[in-house]
JSON list of C-alpha atoms in Angstrom, two decimals:
[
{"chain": "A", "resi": 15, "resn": "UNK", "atom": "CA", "xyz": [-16.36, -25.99, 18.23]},
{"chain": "A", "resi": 16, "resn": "UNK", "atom": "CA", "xyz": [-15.10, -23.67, 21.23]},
{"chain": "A", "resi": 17, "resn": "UNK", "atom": "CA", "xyz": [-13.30, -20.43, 20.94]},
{"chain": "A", "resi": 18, "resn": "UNK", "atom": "CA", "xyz": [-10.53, -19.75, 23.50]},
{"chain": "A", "resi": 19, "resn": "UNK", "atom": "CA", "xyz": [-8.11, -16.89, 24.48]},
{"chain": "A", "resi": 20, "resn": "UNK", "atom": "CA", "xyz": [-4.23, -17.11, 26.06]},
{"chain": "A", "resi": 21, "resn": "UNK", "atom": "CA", "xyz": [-3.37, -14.12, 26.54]},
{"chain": "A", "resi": 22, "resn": "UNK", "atom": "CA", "xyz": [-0.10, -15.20, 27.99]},
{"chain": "A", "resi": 23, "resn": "UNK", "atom": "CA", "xyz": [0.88, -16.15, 24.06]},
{"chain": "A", "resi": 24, "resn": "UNK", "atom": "CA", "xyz": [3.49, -14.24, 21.65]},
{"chain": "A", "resi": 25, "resn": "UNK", "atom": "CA", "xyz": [3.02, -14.61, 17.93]},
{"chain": "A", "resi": 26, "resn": "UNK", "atom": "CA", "xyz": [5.63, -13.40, 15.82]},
{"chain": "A", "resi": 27, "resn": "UNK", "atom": "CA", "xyz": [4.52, -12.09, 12.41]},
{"chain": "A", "resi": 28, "resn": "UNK", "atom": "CA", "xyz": [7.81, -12.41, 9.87]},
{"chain": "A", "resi": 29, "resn": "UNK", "atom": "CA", "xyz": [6.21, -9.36, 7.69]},
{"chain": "A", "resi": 30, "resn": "UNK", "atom": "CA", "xyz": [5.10, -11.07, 4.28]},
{"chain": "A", "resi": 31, "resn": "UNK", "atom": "CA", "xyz": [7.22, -14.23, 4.85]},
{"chain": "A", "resi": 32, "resn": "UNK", "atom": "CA", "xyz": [4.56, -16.23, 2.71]},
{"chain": "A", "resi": 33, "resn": "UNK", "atom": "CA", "xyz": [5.82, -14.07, -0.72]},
{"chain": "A", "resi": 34, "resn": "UNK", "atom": "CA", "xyz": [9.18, -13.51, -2.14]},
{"chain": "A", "resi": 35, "resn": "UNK", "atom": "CA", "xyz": [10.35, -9.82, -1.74]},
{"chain": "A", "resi": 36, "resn": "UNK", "atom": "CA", "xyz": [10.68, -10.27, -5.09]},
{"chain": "A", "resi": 37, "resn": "UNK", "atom": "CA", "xyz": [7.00, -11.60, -6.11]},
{"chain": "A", "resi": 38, "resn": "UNK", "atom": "CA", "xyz": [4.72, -9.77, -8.32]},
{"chain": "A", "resi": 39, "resn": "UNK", "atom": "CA", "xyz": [2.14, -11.41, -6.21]},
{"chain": "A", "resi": 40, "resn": "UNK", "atom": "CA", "xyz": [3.59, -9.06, -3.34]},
{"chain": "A", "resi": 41, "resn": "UNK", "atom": "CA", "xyz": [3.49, -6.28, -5.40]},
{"chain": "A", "resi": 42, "resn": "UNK", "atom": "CA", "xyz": [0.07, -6.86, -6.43]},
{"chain": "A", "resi": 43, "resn": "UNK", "atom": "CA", "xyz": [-1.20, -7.18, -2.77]},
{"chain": "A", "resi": 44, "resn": "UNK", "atom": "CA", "xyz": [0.77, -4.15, -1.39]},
{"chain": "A", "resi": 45, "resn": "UNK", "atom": "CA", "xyz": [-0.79, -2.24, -4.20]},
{"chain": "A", "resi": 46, "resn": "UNK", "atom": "CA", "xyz": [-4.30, -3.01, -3.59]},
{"chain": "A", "resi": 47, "resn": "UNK", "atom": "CA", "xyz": [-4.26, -3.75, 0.21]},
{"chain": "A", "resi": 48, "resn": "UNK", "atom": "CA", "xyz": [-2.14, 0.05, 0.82]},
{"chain": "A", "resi": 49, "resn": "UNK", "atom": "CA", "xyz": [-4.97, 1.59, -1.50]},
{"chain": "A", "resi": 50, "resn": "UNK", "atom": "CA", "xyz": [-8.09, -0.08, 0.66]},
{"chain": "A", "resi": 51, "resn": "UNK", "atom": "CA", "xyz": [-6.06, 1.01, 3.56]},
{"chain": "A", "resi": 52, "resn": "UNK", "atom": "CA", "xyz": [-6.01, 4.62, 2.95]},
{"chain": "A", "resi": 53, "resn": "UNK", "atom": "CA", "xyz": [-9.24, 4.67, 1.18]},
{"chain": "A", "resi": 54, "resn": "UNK", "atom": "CA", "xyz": [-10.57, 2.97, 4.31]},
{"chain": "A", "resi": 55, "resn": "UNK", "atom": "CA", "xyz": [-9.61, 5.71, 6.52]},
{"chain": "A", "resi": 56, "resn": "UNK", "atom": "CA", "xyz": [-9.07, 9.04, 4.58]},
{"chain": "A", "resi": 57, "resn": "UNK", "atom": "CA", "xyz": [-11.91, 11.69, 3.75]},
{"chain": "A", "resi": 58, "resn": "UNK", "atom": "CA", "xyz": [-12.82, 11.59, 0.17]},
{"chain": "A", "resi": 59, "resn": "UNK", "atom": "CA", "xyz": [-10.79, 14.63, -0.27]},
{"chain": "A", "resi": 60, "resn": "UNK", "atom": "CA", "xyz": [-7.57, 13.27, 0.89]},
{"chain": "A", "resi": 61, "resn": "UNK", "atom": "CA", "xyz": [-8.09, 10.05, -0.18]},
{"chain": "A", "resi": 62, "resn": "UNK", "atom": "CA", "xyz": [-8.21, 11.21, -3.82]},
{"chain": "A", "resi": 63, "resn": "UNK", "atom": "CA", "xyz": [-4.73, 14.01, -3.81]},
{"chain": "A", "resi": 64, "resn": "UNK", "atom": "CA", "xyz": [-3.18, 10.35, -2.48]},
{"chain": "A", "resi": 65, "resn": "UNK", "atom": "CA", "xyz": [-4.45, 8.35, -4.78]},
{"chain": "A", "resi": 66, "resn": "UNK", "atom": "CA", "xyz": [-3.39, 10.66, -7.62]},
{"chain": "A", "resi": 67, "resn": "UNK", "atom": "CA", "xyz": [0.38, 11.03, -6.29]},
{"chain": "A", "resi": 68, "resn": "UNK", "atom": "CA", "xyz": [0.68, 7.61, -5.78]},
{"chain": "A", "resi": 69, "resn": "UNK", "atom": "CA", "xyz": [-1.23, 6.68, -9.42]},
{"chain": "A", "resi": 70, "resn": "UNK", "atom": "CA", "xyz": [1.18, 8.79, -11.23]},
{"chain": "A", "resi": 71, "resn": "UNK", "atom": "CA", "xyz": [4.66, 7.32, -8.94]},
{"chain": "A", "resi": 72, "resn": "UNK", "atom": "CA", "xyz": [3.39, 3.69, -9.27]},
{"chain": "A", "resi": 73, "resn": "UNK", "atom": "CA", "xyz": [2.11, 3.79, -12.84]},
{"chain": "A", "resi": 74, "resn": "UNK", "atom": "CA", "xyz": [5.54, 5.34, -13.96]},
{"chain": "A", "resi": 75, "resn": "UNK", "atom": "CA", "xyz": [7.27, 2.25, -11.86]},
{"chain": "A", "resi": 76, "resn": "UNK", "atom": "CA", "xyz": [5.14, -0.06, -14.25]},
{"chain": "A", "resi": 77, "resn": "UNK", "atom": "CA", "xyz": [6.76, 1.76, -17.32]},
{"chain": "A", "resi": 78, "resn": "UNK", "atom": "CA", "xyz": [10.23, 1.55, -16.15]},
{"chain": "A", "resi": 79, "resn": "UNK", "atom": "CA", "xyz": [9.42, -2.15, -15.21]},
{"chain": "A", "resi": 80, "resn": "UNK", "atom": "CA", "xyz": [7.92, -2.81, -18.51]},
{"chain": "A", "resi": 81, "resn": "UNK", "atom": "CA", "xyz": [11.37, -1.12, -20.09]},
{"chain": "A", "resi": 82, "resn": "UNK", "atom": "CA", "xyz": [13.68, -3.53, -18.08]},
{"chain": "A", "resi": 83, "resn": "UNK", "atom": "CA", "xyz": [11.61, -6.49, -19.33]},
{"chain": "A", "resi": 84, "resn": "UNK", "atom": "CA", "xyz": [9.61, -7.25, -15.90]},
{"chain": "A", "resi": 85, "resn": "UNK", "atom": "CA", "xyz": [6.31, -7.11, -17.48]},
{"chain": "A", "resi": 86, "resn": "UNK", "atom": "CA", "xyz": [4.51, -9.63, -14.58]},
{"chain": "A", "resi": 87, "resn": "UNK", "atom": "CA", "xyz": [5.79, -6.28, -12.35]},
{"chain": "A", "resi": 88, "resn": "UNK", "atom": "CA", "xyz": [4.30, -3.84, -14.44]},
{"chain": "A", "resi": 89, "resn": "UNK", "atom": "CA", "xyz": [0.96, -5.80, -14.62]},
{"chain": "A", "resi": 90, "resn": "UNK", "atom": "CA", "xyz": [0.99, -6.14, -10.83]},
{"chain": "A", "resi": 91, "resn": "UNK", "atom": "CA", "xyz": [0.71, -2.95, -10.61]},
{"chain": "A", "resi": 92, "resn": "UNK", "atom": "CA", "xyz": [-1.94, -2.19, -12.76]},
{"chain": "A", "resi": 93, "resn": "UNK", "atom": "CA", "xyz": [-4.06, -5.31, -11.67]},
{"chain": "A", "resi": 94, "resn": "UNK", "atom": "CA", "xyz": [-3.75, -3.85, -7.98]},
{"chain": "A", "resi": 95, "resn": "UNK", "atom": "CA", "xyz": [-5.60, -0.94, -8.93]},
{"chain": "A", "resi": 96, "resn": "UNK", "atom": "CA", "xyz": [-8.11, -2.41, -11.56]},
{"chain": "A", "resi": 97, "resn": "UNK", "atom": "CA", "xyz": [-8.97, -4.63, -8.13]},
{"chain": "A", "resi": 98, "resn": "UNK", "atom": "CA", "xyz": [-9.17, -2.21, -5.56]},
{"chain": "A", "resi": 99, "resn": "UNK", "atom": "CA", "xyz": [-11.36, 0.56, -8.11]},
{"chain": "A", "resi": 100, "resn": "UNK", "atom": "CA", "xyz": [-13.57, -2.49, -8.95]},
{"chain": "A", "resi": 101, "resn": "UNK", "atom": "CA", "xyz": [-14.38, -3.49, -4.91]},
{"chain": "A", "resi": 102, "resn": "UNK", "atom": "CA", "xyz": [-14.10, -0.06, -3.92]},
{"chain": "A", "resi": 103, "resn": "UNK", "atom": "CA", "xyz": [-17.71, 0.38, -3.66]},
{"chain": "A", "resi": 104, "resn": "UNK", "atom": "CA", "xyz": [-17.84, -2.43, -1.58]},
{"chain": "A", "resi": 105, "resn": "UNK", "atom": "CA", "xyz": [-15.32, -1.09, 1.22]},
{"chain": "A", "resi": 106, "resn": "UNK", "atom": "CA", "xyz": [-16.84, -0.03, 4.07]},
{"chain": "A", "resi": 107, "resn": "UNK", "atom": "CA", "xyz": [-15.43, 3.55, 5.79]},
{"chain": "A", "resi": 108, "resn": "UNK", "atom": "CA", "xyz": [-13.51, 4.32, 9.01]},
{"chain": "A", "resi": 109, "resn": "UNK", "atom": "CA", "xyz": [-15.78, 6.71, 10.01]},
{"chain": "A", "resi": 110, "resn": "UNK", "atom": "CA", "xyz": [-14.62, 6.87, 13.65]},
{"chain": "A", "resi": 111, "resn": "UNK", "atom": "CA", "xyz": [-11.29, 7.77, 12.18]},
{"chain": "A", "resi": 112, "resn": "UNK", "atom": "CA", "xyz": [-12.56, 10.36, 9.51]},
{"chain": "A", "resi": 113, "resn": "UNK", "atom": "CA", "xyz": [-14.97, 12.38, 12.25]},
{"chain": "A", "resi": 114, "resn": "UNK", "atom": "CA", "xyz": [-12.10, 11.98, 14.78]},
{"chain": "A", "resi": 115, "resn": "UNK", "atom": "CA", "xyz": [-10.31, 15.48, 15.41]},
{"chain": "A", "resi": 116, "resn": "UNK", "atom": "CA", "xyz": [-6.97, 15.40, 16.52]},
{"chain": "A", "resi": 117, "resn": "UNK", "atom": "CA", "xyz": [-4.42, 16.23, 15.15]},
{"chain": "A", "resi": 118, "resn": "UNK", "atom": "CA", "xyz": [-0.97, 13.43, 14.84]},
{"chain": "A", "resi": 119, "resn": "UNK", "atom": "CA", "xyz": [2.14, 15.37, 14.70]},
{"chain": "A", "resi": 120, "resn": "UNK", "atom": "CA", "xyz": [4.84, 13.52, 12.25]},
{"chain": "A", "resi": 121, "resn": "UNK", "atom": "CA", "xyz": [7.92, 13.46, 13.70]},
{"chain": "A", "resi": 122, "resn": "UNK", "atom": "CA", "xyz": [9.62, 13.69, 10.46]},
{"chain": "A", "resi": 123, "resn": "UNK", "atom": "CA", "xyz": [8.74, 14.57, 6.60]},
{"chain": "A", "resi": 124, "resn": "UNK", "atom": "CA", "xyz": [6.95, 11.85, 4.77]},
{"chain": "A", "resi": 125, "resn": "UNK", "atom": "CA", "xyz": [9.07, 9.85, 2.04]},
{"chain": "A", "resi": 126, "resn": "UNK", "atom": "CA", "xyz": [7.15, 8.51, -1.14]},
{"chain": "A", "resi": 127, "resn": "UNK", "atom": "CA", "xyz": [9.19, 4.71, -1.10]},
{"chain": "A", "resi": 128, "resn": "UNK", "atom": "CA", "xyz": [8.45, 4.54, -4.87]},
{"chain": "A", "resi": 129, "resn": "UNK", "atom": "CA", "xyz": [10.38, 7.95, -5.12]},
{"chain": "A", "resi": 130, "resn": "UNK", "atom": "CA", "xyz": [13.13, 6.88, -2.90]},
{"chain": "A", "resi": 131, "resn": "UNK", "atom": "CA", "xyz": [13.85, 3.41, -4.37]},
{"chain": "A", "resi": 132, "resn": "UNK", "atom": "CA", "xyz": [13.05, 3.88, -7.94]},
{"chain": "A", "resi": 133, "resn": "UNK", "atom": "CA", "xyz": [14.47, 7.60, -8.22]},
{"chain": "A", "resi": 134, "resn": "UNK", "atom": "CA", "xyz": [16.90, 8.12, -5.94]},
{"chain": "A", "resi": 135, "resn": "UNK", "atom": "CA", "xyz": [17.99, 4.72, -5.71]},
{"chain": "A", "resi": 136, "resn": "UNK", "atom": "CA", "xyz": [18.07, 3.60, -2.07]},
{"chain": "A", "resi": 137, "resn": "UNK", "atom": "CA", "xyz": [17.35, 0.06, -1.68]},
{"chain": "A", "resi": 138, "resn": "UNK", "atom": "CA", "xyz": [17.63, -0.31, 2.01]},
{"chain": "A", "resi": 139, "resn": "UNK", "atom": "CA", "xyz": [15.36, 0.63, 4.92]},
{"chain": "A", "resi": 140, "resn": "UNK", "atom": "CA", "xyz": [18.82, 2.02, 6.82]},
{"chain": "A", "resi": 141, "resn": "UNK", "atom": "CA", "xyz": [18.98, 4.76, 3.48]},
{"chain": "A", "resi": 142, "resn": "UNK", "atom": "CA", "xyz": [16.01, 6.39, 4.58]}
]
């Protein structure tokens, strides 16, 4: 076996091409993957007011799913986090992100997409 690097080369990733926007798969792995994410690289402290905002917005888009009849949606959802809180321990922190002191300036207000799409019903990136 030999390893080798082109650095000449362009890959294009097609952003969850594998998956159906519509999977519950996707769902599943968006929900999990977006929780090791943060948990990955937030303190404790901010890792948990996250995790309860987006608990409470997610778990209330499994109810609504559940209401329309999309149950394999609503158990996507709550399979995501039974995953990620059962690995958890096993995720390894950022810590040269968590001791790092700078400060990112957002250059505009953060917008739950759960909130947006489910609440106020935009369903396209351009009605952000």
């Amino acid at each position: 076996w030999r390893i080798g690097y082109r650095g000449d080369v362009h890959v294009f990733h097609l952003g969850g091409g594998t998956l159906a926007r519509s999977s519950p798969k996707k769902l599943y792995l968006n929900i999990r993957n977006s929780l090791t994410m943060i948990y990955k690289n937030e303190s404790s402290g901010q890792f948990r007011k996250i995790y309860r905002v987006k608990y409470f917005l997610e778990h209330l888009a499994a109810f609504q799913f559940r209401l329309k009849g999309k149950k394999e949606f609503a158990s996507a959802i709550i399979d995501g986090y039974k995953d990620f809180n059962k690995s958890k321990s096993q995720i390894k922190k950022n810590n040269s992100l968590l001791n790092w002191s700078g400060a990112i300036q957002r250059k505009s207000p953060v917008k739950l997409v759960v909130w947006q799409s489910q609440v106020m019903g935009k369903k396209k990136f351009t009605d952000f």
